[in-house]
Amino acid sequence: MPVSASYDAFCRYYLALERASPSRSLERCTLLELAGDLSGRDVVDLACGEGWCGRQLLAAGARSALGIDICTSMIAEGRARSAGEGDRMTFLHADVMDVERDGQFDIVTGACLLCLAKTRNELAAMYAQARRLLRPGGCFIAVVNNPQYRHTGSINPATHAQVLECVSGEGHQRMRIRFGAREDAVVVDYNWDTASHEAAAEQAGFHESVWMWPKVTPDIRAKHPAGFWDEYETNCARAFLRVRC
Ligand SMILES: C[S@@+](CC[C@H](N)C(=O)[O-])C[C@H]1O[C@@H](n2cnc3c(N)ncnc32)[C@H](O)[C@@H]1O
């Protein structure tokens, strides 16, 4: 599996931007809406970073949340945050593709995981791994690069991310993305189209694809100047996809 080892170099910088991102509260609402009833649910957050997805679901009533990431500094940040906030999220330092906890979870989340797949085979393998971790009837909620994204080159003030380059390939766009202003805070993501996601999900035994885009609420809109949310609303870089098994 391709690994974004470069996150080790700018982990804290990335996390500071994410924490300050005005869109996070909107994304939280979308995540919770897709997750539904959380009581008694065990969650695993793949490529968790400091564990944002798992922590949101835990705070909203999930029974447990385990975050898995390959980057040691991300895991250290996640553990420190949970200790500081006194939450029960646990962490495992591992490549998500090596995890053998078949059928132990009700919800798998993966924010910015599927964009690491460089080929359709790798995309299919990631969906298959998510499927293996789930109990029957469970769901996989992925936060992906928006398949409808149009490259403009502008910085999205709501996410602090800028797509520097976007090259079309077979079923995807390969994007070079910079976080904030730091020259080295750059990753390469694969923005798979809707059909590729849905085919990979179906191949893994998932069904019921539900796509959702975060919505700007009136109270959040009122906190920012006019036009602040324009790029986010008309050309949102992130989309949510939920599939069930
Ligand atoms: C863009 S960050 C997203 C972090 C988090 N999901 C969030 O939304 O804030 C991508 C994460 O994927 C992790 N990652 C990349 N390859 C991985 C792998 N093979 N196994 C586990 N984690 C991986 C990176 O270390 C990084 O923390």
Short mmCIF file of N, CA and C in Angstrom, two decimals, residues 73-239:
data_model
loop_
_atom_site.label_atom_id
_atom_site.label_comp_id
_atom_site.label_asym_id
_atom_site.label_seq_id
_atom_site.Cartn_x
_atom_site.Cartn_y
_atom_site.Cartn_z
N SER A 73 4.26 10.00 14.67
CA SER A 73 3.95 11.29 15.33
C SER A 73 2.44 11.54 15.36
N MET A 74 1.71 11.08 14.34
CA MET A 74 0.24 11.24 14.37
C MET A 74 -0.34 10.45 15.56
N ILE A 75 0.16 9.22 15.73
CA ILE A 75 -0.35 8.39 16.83
C ILE A 75 -0.01 9.03 18.18
N ALA A 76 1.20 9.58 18.29
CA ALA A 76 1.58 10.24 19.54
C ALA A 76 0.68 11.44 19.81
N GLU A 77 0.36 12.21 18.75
CA GLU A 77 -0.53 13.38 18.91
C GLU A 77 -1.93 12.92 19.32
N GLY A 78 -2.38 11.83 18.72
CA GLY A 78 -3.71 11.31 19.04
C GLY A 78 -3.80 10.87 20.49
N ARG A 79 -2.77 10.16 20.93
CA ARG A 79 -2.77 9.68 22.34
C ARG A 79 -2.72 10.87 23.30
N ALA A 80 -1.88 11.85 22.97
CA ALA A 80 -1.76 13.02 23.85
C ALA A 80 -3.10 13.77 23.92
N ARG A 81 -3.76 13.85 22.78
CA ARG A 81 -5.04 14.57 22.76
C ARG A 81 -6.09 13.83 23.60
N SER A 82 -6.13 12.52 23.45
CA SER A 82 -7.10 11.75 24.24
C SER A 82 -6.80 11.85 25.73
N ALA A 83 -5.51 11.82 26.07
CA ALA A 83 -5.15 11.95 27.49
C ALA A 83 -5.58 13.33 27.99
N GLY A 84 -5.32 14.36 27.19
CA GLY A 84 -5.67 15.74 27.58
C GLY A 84 -7.16 15.94 27.72
N GLU A 85 -7.91 15.33 26.80
CA GLU A 85 -9.37 15.54 26.82
C GLU A 85 -10.08 14.50 27.67
N GLY A 86 -9.31 13.50 28.11
CA GLY A 86 -9.92 12.47 28.96
C GLY A 86 -10.92 11.61 28.22
N ASP A 87 -10.72 11.42 26.91
CA ASP A 87 -11.65 10.52 26.20
C ASP A 87 -11.06 9.10 26.14
N ARG A 88 -11.87 8.16 25.70
CA ARG A 88 -11.47 6.75 25.75
C ARG A 88 -10.95 6.23 24.42
N MET A 89 -10.62 7.12 23.51
CA MET A 89 -10.13 6.64 22.20
C MET A 89 -8.79 5.94 22.38
N THR A 90 -8.62 4.84 21.69
CA THR A 90 -7.35 4.10 21.74
C THR A 90 -6.70 4.14 20.36
N PHE A 91 -5.40 3.86 20.32
CA PHE A 91 -4.65 4.01 19.06
C PHE A 91 -3.75 2.81 18.81
N LEU A 92 -3.53 2.55 17.54
CA LEU A 92 -2.64 1.48 17.13
C LEU A 92 -1.75 2.01 16.01
N HIS A 93 -0.45 1.84 16.19
CA HIS A 93 0.48 2.26 15.14
C HIS A 93 0.66 1.11 14.16
N ALA A 94 0.10 1.24 12.98
CA ALA A 94 0.16 0.14 12.00
C ALA A 94 -0.23 0.64 10.62
N ASP A 95 0.16 -0.12 9.62
CA ASP A 95 -0.36 0.07 8.26
C ASP A 95 -1.79 -0.50 8.28
N VAL A 96 -2.75 0.28 7.83
CA VAL A 96 -4.14 -0.19 7.91
C VAL A 96 -4.36 -1.50 7.15
N MET A 97 -3.54 -1.75 6.14
CA MET A 97 -3.74 -2.95 5.34
C MET A 97 -3.24 -4.21 6.05
N ASP A 98 -2.49 -4.01 7.13
CA ASP A 98 -1.95 -5.17 7.86
C ASP A 98 -2.80 -5.55 9.08
N VAL A 99 -3.84 -4.79 9.33
CA VAL A 99 -4.62 -5.00 10.55
C VAL A 99 -5.51 -6.23 10.41
N GLU A 100 -5.41 -7.13 11.38
CA GLU A 100 -6.21 -8.36 11.33
C GLU A 100 -7.19 -8.37 12.50
N ARG A 101 -8.25 -7.62 12.35
CA ARG A 101 -9.29 -7.62 13.39
C ARG A 101 -10.64 -7.83 12.72
N ASP A 102 -10.70 -8.90 11.96
CA ASP A 102 -11.86 -9.15 11.11
C ASP A 102 -13.15 -9.21 11.93
N GLY A 103 -14.17 -8.52 11.42
CA GLY A 103 -15.51 -8.59 11.99
C GLY A 103 -15.62 -8.05 13.41
N GLN A 104 -14.77 -7.10 13.79
CA GLN A 104 -14.82 -6.60 15.17
C GLN A 104 -15.45 -5.21 15.32
N PHE A 105 -15.89 -4.61 14.19
CA PHE A 105 -16.37 -3.22 14.28
C PHE A 105 -17.73 -3.06 13.58
N ASP A 106 -18.46 -2.03 14.05
CA ASP A 106 -19.75 -1.71 13.43
C ASP A 106 -19.61 -0.58 12.42
N ILE A 107 -18.62 0.30 12.67
CA ILE A 107 -18.40 1.44 11.77
C ILE A 107 -16.90 1.55 11.50
N VAL A 108 -16.56 1.61 10.22
CA VAL A 108 -15.18 1.93 9.82
C VAL A 108 -15.21 3.33 9.23
N THR A 109 -14.32 4.19 9.68
CA THR A 109 -14.18 5.50 9.04
C THR A 109 -12.80 5.58 8.39
N GLY A 110 -12.71 6.37 7.37
CA GLY A 110 -11.41 6.58 6.71
C GLY A 110 -11.44 7.95 6.05
N ALA A 111 -10.83 8.93 6.69
CA ALA A 111 -10.78 10.28 6.11
C ALA A 111 -9.42 10.46 5.45
N CYS A 112 -9.43 10.69 4.15
CA CYS A 112 -8.18 10.85 3.38
C CYS A 112 -7.39 9.55 3.36
N LEU A 113 -8.08 8.44 3.27
CA LEU A 113 -7.44 7.13 3.12
C LEU A 113 -7.48 6.69 1.66
N LEU A 114 -8.69 6.73 1.07
CA LEU A 114 -8.86 6.17 -0.27
C LEU A 114 -8.10 6.97 -1.33
N CYS A 115 -7.79 8.22 -1.01
CA CYS A 115 -7.03 9.06 -1.95
C CYS A 115 -5.57 8.61 -2.04
N LEU A 116 -5.17 7.67 -1.18
CA LEU A 116 -3.80 7.16 -1.25
C LEU A 116 -3.66 6.05 -2.29
N ALA A 117 -4.80 5.52 -2.74
CA ALA A 117 -4.77 4.43 -3.74
C ALA A 117 -4.36 4.99 -5.10
N LYS A 118 -3.29 4.42 -5.65
CA LYS A 118 -2.79 4.92 -6.94
C LYS A 118 -3.40 4.19 -8.12
N THR A 119 -3.95 3.00 -7.83
CA THR A 119 -4.54 2.20 -8.93
C THR A 119 -5.90 1.68 -8.47
N ARG A 120 -6.68 1.20 -9.45
CA ARG A 120 -8.00 0.63 -9.11
C ARG A 120 -7.84 -0.60 -8.21
N ASN A 121 -6.78 -1.37 -8.42
CA ASN A 121 -6.55 -2.55 -7.57
C ASN A 121 -6.31 -2.13 -6.13
N GLU A 122 -5.53 -1.06 -5.95
CA GLU A 122 -5.27 -0.59 -4.58
C GLU A 122 -6.55 -0.04 -3.94
N LEU A 123 -7.36 0.63 -4.76
CA LEU A 123 -8.63 1.15 -4.24
C LEU A 123 -9.52 -0.02 -3.80
N ALA A 124 -9.60 -1.04 -4.64
CA ALA A 124 -10.42 -2.22 -4.31
C ALA A 124 -9.90 -2.90 -3.04
N ALA A 125 -8.57 -2.96 -2.89
CA ALA A 125 -7.99 -3.61 -1.71
C ALA A 125 -8.35 -2.83 -0.43
N MET A 126 -8.40 -1.53 -0.52
CA MET A 126 -8.77 -0.73 0.67
C MET A 126 -10.23 -0.95 1.05
N TYR A 127 -11.12 -0.96 0.05
CA TYR A 127 -12.53 -1.25 0.36
C TYR A 127 -12.66 -2.66 0.95
N ALA A 128 -11.90 -3.61 0.38
CA ALA A 128 -11.98 -4.99 0.89
C ALA A 128 -11.50 -5.07 2.34
N GLN A 129 -10.47 -4.31 2.67
CA GLN A 129 -9.96 -4.31 4.04
C GLN A 129 -11.01 -3.71 4.99
N ALA A 130 -11.64 -2.61 4.58
CA ALA A 130 -12.70 -2.01 5.41
C ALA A 130 -13.83 -3.02 5.62
N ARG A 131 -14.18 -3.72 4.56
CA ARG A 131 -15.26 -4.71 4.63
C ARG A 131 -14.92 -5.84 5.62
N ARG A 132 -13.65 -6.30 5.58
CA ARG A 132 -13.23 -7.39 6.47
C ARG A 132 -13.35 -7.00 7.94
N LEU A 133 -13.10 -5.73 8.24
CA LEU A 133 -13.10 -5.30 9.64
C LEU A 133 -14.52 -5.19 10.22
N LEU A 134 -15.52 -5.17 9.33
CA LEU A 134 -16.90 -4.89 9.78
C LEU A 134 -17.69 -6.14 10.15
N ARG A 135 -18.59 -5.94 11.12
CA ARG A 135 -19.60 -6.97 11.41
C ARG A 135 -20.69 -6.88 10.34
N PRO A 136 -21.45 -7.94 10.16
CA PRO A 136 -22.55 -7.88 9.18
C PRO A 136 -23.47 -6.70 9.49
N GLY A 137 -23.86 -5.95 8.47
CA GLY A 137 -24.75 -4.80 8.65
C GLY A 137 -24.01 -3.52 8.98
N GLY A 138 -22.70 -3.61 9.15
CA GLY A 138 -21.91 -2.42 9.48
C GLY A 138 -21.73 -1.50 8.29
N CYS A 139 -21.14 -0.33 8.54
CA CYS A 139 -20.94 0.59 7.43
C CYS A 139 -19.53 1.20 7.43
N PHE A 140 -19.11 1.57 6.24
CA PHE A 140 -17.82 2.24 6.01
C PHE A 140 -18.13 3.67 5.59
N ILE A 141 -17.65 4.63 6.36
CA ILE A 141 -17.84 6.03 6.01
C ILE A 141 -16.48 6.60 5.60
N ALA A 142 -16.39 6.97 4.34
CA ALA A 142 -15.12 7.49 3.82
C ALA A 142 -15.25 8.99 3.55
N VAL A 143 -14.24 9.73 3.95
CA VAL A 143 -14.16 11.13 3.55
C VAL A 143 -13.16 11.16 2.41
N VAL A 144 -13.64 11.52 1.24
CA VAL A 144 -12.80 11.41 0.04
C VAL A 144 -12.66 12.78 -0.62
N ASN A 145 -11.73 12.86 -1.55
CA ASN A 145 -11.69 14.07 -2.37
C ASN A 145 -12.94 14.06 -3.25
N ASN A 146 -13.57 15.20 -3.36
CA ASN A 146 -14.83 15.30 -4.08
C ASN A 146 -14.64 14.93 -5.56
N PRO A 147 -15.31 13.87 -6.04
CA PRO A 147 -15.14 13.50 -7.44
C PRO A 147 -15.54 14.61 -8.41
N GLN A 148 -16.40 15.52 -7.95
CA GLN A 148 -16.84 16.60 -8.84
C GLN A 148 -15.96 17.85 -8.76
N TYR A 149 -14.86 17.73 -8.03
CA TYR A 149 -13.99 18.90 -7.83
C TYR A 149 -13.43 19.40 -9.18
N ARG A 150 -13.47 20.72 -9.37
CA ARG A 150 -12.88 21.34 -10.58
C ARG A 150 -11.65 22.13 -10.14
N HIS A 151 -10.56 21.89 -10.82
CA HIS A 151 -9.31 22.53 -10.41
C HIS A 151 -9.33 24.03 -10.71
N THR A 152 -9.17 24.84 -9.68
CA THR A 152 -9.13 26.29 -9.87
C THR A 152 -7.78 26.87 -9.43
N GLY A 153 -7.07 26.12 -8.59
CA GLY A 153 -5.77 26.61 -8.11
C GLY A 153 -5.88 27.51 -6.90
N SER A 154 -7.11 27.89 -6.54
CA SER A 154 -7.24 28.83 -5.41
C SER A 154 -7.13 28.08 -4.07
N ILE A 155 -6.75 28.83 -3.03
CA ILE A 155 -6.71 28.25 -1.68
C ILE A 155 -8.13 28.29 -1.14
N ASN A 156 -8.58 27.17 -0.60
CA ASN A 156 -9.89 27.16 0.02
C ASN A 156 -9.73 27.65 1.47
N PRO A 157 -10.26 28.85 1.80
CA PRO A 157 -10.03 29.38 3.14
C PRO A 157 -10.66 28.52 4.24
N ALA A 158 -11.67 27.73 3.85
CA ALA A 158 -12.35 26.92 4.86
C ALA A 158 -11.54 25.68 5.23
N THR A 159 -10.65 25.23 4.35
CA THR A 159 -9.88 24.01 4.63
C THR A 159 -8.37 24.26 4.66
N HIS A 160 -7.95 25.44 4.25
CA HIS A 160 -6.53 25.81 4.19
C HIS A 160 -5.74 24.96 3.19
N ALA A 161 -6.42 24.31 2.27
CA ALA A 161 -5.72 23.47 1.30
C ALA A 161 -5.75 24.11 -0.08
N GLN A 162 -4.67 23.89 -0.83
CA GLN A 162 -4.60 24.40 -2.19
C GLN A 162 -4.17 23.28 -3.12
N VAL A 163 -4.95 23.05 -4.17
CA VAL A 163 -4.55 22.05 -5.17
C VAL A 163 -3.58 22.75 -6.12
N LEU A 164 -2.32 22.32 -6.09
CA LEU A 164 -1.30 22.98 -6.90
C LEU A 164 -1.33 22.49 -8.34
N GLU A 165 -1.70 21.21 -8.49
CA GLU A 165 -1.66 20.61 -9.83
C GLU A 165 -2.69 19.49 -9.88
N CYS A 166 -3.32 19.33 -11.02
CA CYS A 166 -4.37 18.32 -11.15
C CYS A 166 -4.22 17.68 -12.54
N VAL A 167 -3.90 16.40 -12.57
CA VAL A 167 -3.65 15.73 -13.85
C VAL A 167 -4.64 14.58 -14.00
N SER A 168 -5.36 14.55 -15.12
CA SER A 168 -6.36 13.50 -15.33
C SER A 168 -5.71 12.17 -15.67
N GLY A 169 -6.24 11.10 -15.06
CA GLY A 169 -5.78 9.74 -15.36
C GLY A 169 -6.98 8.84 -15.54
N GLU A 170 -6.73 7.54 -15.58
CA GLU A 170 -7.80 6.55 -15.77
C GLU A 170 -8.68 6.45 -14.53
N GLY A 171 -9.85 7.09 -14.56
CA GLY A 171 -10.78 7.02 -13.43
C GLY A 171 -10.45 7.95 -12.28
N HIS A 172 -9.43 8.77 -12.45
CA HIS A 172 -9.06 9.65 -11.34
C HIS A 172 -8.37 10.92 -11.83
N GLN A 173 -8.22 11.85 -10.88
CA GLN A 173 -7.34 13.00 -11.09
C GLN A 173 -6.22 12.86 -10.05
N ARG A 174 -4.99 13.04 -10.50
CA ARG A 174 -3.88 13.01 -9.54
C ARG A 174 -3.59 14.45 -9.14
N MET A 175 -3.69 14.70 -7.85
CA MET A 175 -3.61 16.08 -7.38
C MET A 175 -2.42 16.27 -6.44
N ARG A 176 -1.70 17.35 -6.65
CA ARG A 176 -0.67 17.74 -5.69
C ARG A 176 -1.28 18.82 -4.82
N ILE A 177 -1.34 18.54 -3.51
CA ILE A 177 -2.07 19.43 -2.60
C ILE A 177 -1.11 19.99 -1.57
N ARG A 178 -1.21 21.29 -1.35
CA ARG A 178 -0.39 21.89 -0.29
C ARG A 178 -1.30 22.34 0.85
N PHE A 179 -0.87 22.06 2.07
CA PHE A 179 -1.61 22.51 3.25
C PHE A 179 -0.99 23.81 3.73
N GLY A 180 -1.79 24.86 3.81
CA GLY A 180 -1.30 26.14 4.31
C GLY A 180 -0.20 26.69 3.43
N ALA A 181 0.79 27.33 4.06
CA ALA A 181 1.80 28.04 3.28
C ALA A 181 3.15 27.33 3.25
N ARG A 182 3.30 26.23 4.02
CA ARG A 182 4.62 25.63 4.12
C ARG A 182 4.97 24.87 2.84
N GLU A 183 6.15 25.14 2.33
CA GLU A 183 6.57 24.55 1.05
C GLU A 183 6.63 23.03 1.11
N ASP A 184 6.97 22.48 2.27
CA ASP A 184 7.13 21.01 2.34
C ASP A 184 5.83 20.29 2.72
N ALA A 185 4.78 21.04 3.03
CA ALA A 185 3.52 20.40 3.45
C ALA A 185 2.69 20.05 2.22
N VAL A 186 3.26 19.17 1.40
CA VAL A 186 2.65 18.83 0.11
C VAL A 186 2.46 17.31 0.04
N VAL A 187 1.28 16.89 -0.41
CA VAL A 187 1.05 15.45 -0.62
C VAL A 187 0.48 15.24 -2.03
N VAL A 188 0.56 14.00 -2.49
CA VAL A 188 -0.07 13.64 -3.76
C VAL A 188 -1.27 12.76 -3.45
N ASP A 189 -2.42 13.18 -3.91
CA ASP A 189 -3.67 12.44 -3.68
C ASP A 189 -4.26 11.98 -5.01
N TYR A 190 -5.00 10.88 -4.96
CA TYR A 190 -5.70 10.39 -6.15
C TYR A 190 -7.20 10.59 -5.92
N ASN A 191 -7.77 11.43 -6.75
CA ASN A 191 -9.18 11.79 -6.60
C ASN A 191 -10.00 10.89 -7.52
N TRP A 192 -10.47 9.75 -6.99
CA TRP A 192 -11.18 8.75 -7.80
C TRP A 192 -12.58 9.22 -8.15
N ASP A 193 -13.04 8.86 -9.36
CA ASP A 193 -14.38 9.28 -9.75
C ASP A 193 -15.43 8.39 -9.07
N THR A 194 -16.67 8.85 -9.15
CA THR A 194 -17.77 8.17 -8.46
C THR A 194 -17.88 6.70 -8.89
N ALA A 195 -17.79 6.46 -10.19
CA ALA A 195 -17.96 5.09 -10.70
C ALA A 195 -16.85 4.17 -10.16
N SER A 196 -15.63 4.68 -10.05
CA SER A 196 -14.53 3.84 -9.54
C SER A 196 -14.75 3.50 -8.07
N HIS A 197 -15.18 4.50 -7.29
CA HIS A 197 -15.48 4.23 -5.87
C HIS A 197 -16.57 3.17 -5.76
N GLU A 198 -17.65 3.38 -6.50
CA GLU A 198 -18.80 2.49 -6.32
C GLU A 198 -18.49 1.07 -6.82
N ALA A 199 -17.70 0.98 -7.89
CA ALA A 199 -17.32 -0.35 -8.40
C ALA A 199 -16.44 -1.07 -7.37
N ALA A 200 -15.49 -0.36 -6.79
CA ALA A 200 -14.59 -0.98 -5.80
C ALA A 200 -15.38 -1.40 -4.56
N ALA A 201 -16.34 -0.56 -4.17
CA ALA A 201 -17.16 -0.88 -3.00
C ALA A 201 -18.00 -2.13 -3.26
N GLU A 202 -18.60 -2.19 -4.44
CA GLU A 202 -19.45 -3.33 -4.78
C GLU A 202 -18.62 -4.63 -4.85
N GLN A 203 -17.44 -4.51 -5.44
CA GLN A 203 -16.53 -5.66 -5.53
C GLN A 203 -16.18 -6.20 -4.14
N ALA A 204 -16.13 -5.31 -3.16
CA ALA A 204 -15.78 -5.72 -1.79
C ALA A 204 -17.00 -6.26 -1.03
N GLY A 205 -18.18 -6.19 -1.66
CA GLY A 205 -19.38 -6.71 -1.00
C GLY A 205 -20.22 -5.65 -0.31
N PHE A 206 -19.93 -4.38 -0.60
CA PHE A 206 -20.75 -3.30 -0.04
C PHE A 206 -21.92 -3.00 -0.99
N HIS A 207 -22.95 -2.35 -0.43
CA HIS A 207 -24.06 -1.87 -1.25
C HIS A 207 -24.55 -0.56 -0.65
N GLU A 208 -25.60 -0.01 -1.21
CA GLU A 208 -26.23 1.24 -0.69
C GLU A 208 -25.25 2.41 -0.58
N SER A 209 -24.71 2.87 -1.69
CA SER A 209 -23.81 4.04 -1.64
C SER A 209 -24.61 5.31 -1.37
N VAL A 210 -24.21 6.05 -0.35
CA VAL A 210 -24.84 7.36 -0.08
C VAL A 210 -23.74 8.41 -0.08
N TRP A 211 -23.87 9.39 -0.98
CA TRP A 211 -22.90 10.49 -1.05
C TRP A 211 -23.48 11.70 -0.33
N MET A 212 -22.64 12.42 0.37
CA MET A 212 -23.11 13.61 1.08
C MET A 212 -22.02 14.69 1.09
N TRP A 213 -22.46 15.93 1.00
CA TRP A 213 -21.53 17.06 1.06
C TRP A 213 -21.89 17.91 2.27
N PRO A 214 -20.89 18.36 3.05
CA PRO A 214 -21.21 19.19 4.21
C PRO A 214 -21.97 20.44 3.78
N LYS A 215 -22.92 20.85 4.62
CA LYS A 215 -23.72 22.05 4.31
C LYS A 215 -23.36 23.17 5.27
N VAL A 216 -23.25 24.38 4.73
CA VAL A 216 -22.94 25.53 5.58
C VAL A 216 -24.21 25.96 6.30
N THR A 217 -24.16 25.95 7.62
CA THR A 217 -25.35 26.30 8.40
C THR A 217 -25.38 27.83 8.61
N PRO A 218 -26.57 28.40 8.83
CA PRO A 218 -26.67 29.86 8.96
C PRO A 218 -25.77 30.42 10.07
N ASP A 219 -25.66 29.73 11.21
CA ASP A 219 -24.84 30.26 12.31
C ASP A 219 -23.36 30.28 11.93
N ILE A 220 -22.89 29.26 11.23
CA ILE A 220 -21.48 29.22 10.81
C ILE A 220 -21.24 30.27 9.71
N ARG A 221 -22.21 30.41 8.81
CA ARG A 221 -22.07 31.41 7.74
C ARG A 221 -21.91 32.80 8.34
N ALA A 222 -22.68 33.09 9.38
CA ALA A 222 -22.68 34.43 9.98
C ALA A 222 -21.34 34.78 10.64
N LYS A 223 -20.51 33.76 10.91
CA LYS A 223 -19.24 34.02 11.59
C LYS A 223 -18.13 34.48 10.64
N HIS A 224 -18.39 34.47 9.34
CA HIS A 224 -17.32 34.77 8.38
C HIS A 224 -17.78 35.84 7.39
N PRO A 225 -16.83 36.51 6.74
CA PRO A 225 -17.20 37.57 5.79
C PRO A 225 -17.93 36.99 4.57
N ALA A 226 -18.64 37.87 3.88
CA ALA A 226 -19.35 37.46 2.66
C ALA A 226 -18.36 36.83 1.69
N GLY A 227 -18.75 35.75 1.05
CA GLY A 227 -17.91 35.10 0.05
C GLY A 227 -16.97 34.05 0.61
N PHE A 228 -16.82 34.02 1.94
CA PHE A 228 -15.87 33.10 2.57
C PHE A 228 -16.15 31.64 2.18
N TRP A 229 -17.43 31.29 2.10
CA TRP A 229 -17.79 29.89 1.86
C TRP A 229 -18.03 29.57 0.38
N ASP A 230 -17.81 30.57 -0.50
CA ASP A 230 -18.16 30.36 -1.92
C ASP A 230 -17.47 29.12 -2.51
N GLU A 231 -16.15 29.04 -2.36
CA GLU A 231 -15.41 27.91 -2.95
C GLU A 231 -15.86 26.59 -2.30
N TYR A 232 -16.04 26.63 -0.98
CA TYR A 232 -16.44 25.43 -0.25
C TYR A 232 -17.81 24.92 -0.73
N GLU A 233 -18.73 25.88 -0.98
CA GLU A 233 -20.08 25.46 -1.35
C GLU A 233 -20.22 25.07 -2.81
N THR A 234 -19.44 25.73 -3.68
CA THR A 234 -19.62 25.46 -5.11
C THR A 234 -18.60 24.47 -5.65
N ASN A 235 -17.50 24.29 -4.92
CA ASN A 235 -16.45 23.41 -5.43
C ASN A 235 -15.74 22.75 -4.25
N CYS A 236 -16.55 22.17 -3.38
CA CYS A 236 -16.01 21.59 -2.14
C CYS A 236 -14.99 20.50 -2.47
N ALA A 237 -13.86 20.54 -1.81
CA ALA A 237 -12.81 19.56 -2.11
C ALA A 237 -13.09 18.22 -1.45
N ARG A 238 -14.00 18.19 -0.47
CA ARG A 238 -14.24 16.93 0.25
C ARG A 238 -15.67 16.44 0.06
N ALA A 239 -15.82 15.13 0.02
CA ALA A 239 -17.15 14.53 -0.03
C ALA A 239 -17.17 13.35 0.93
#
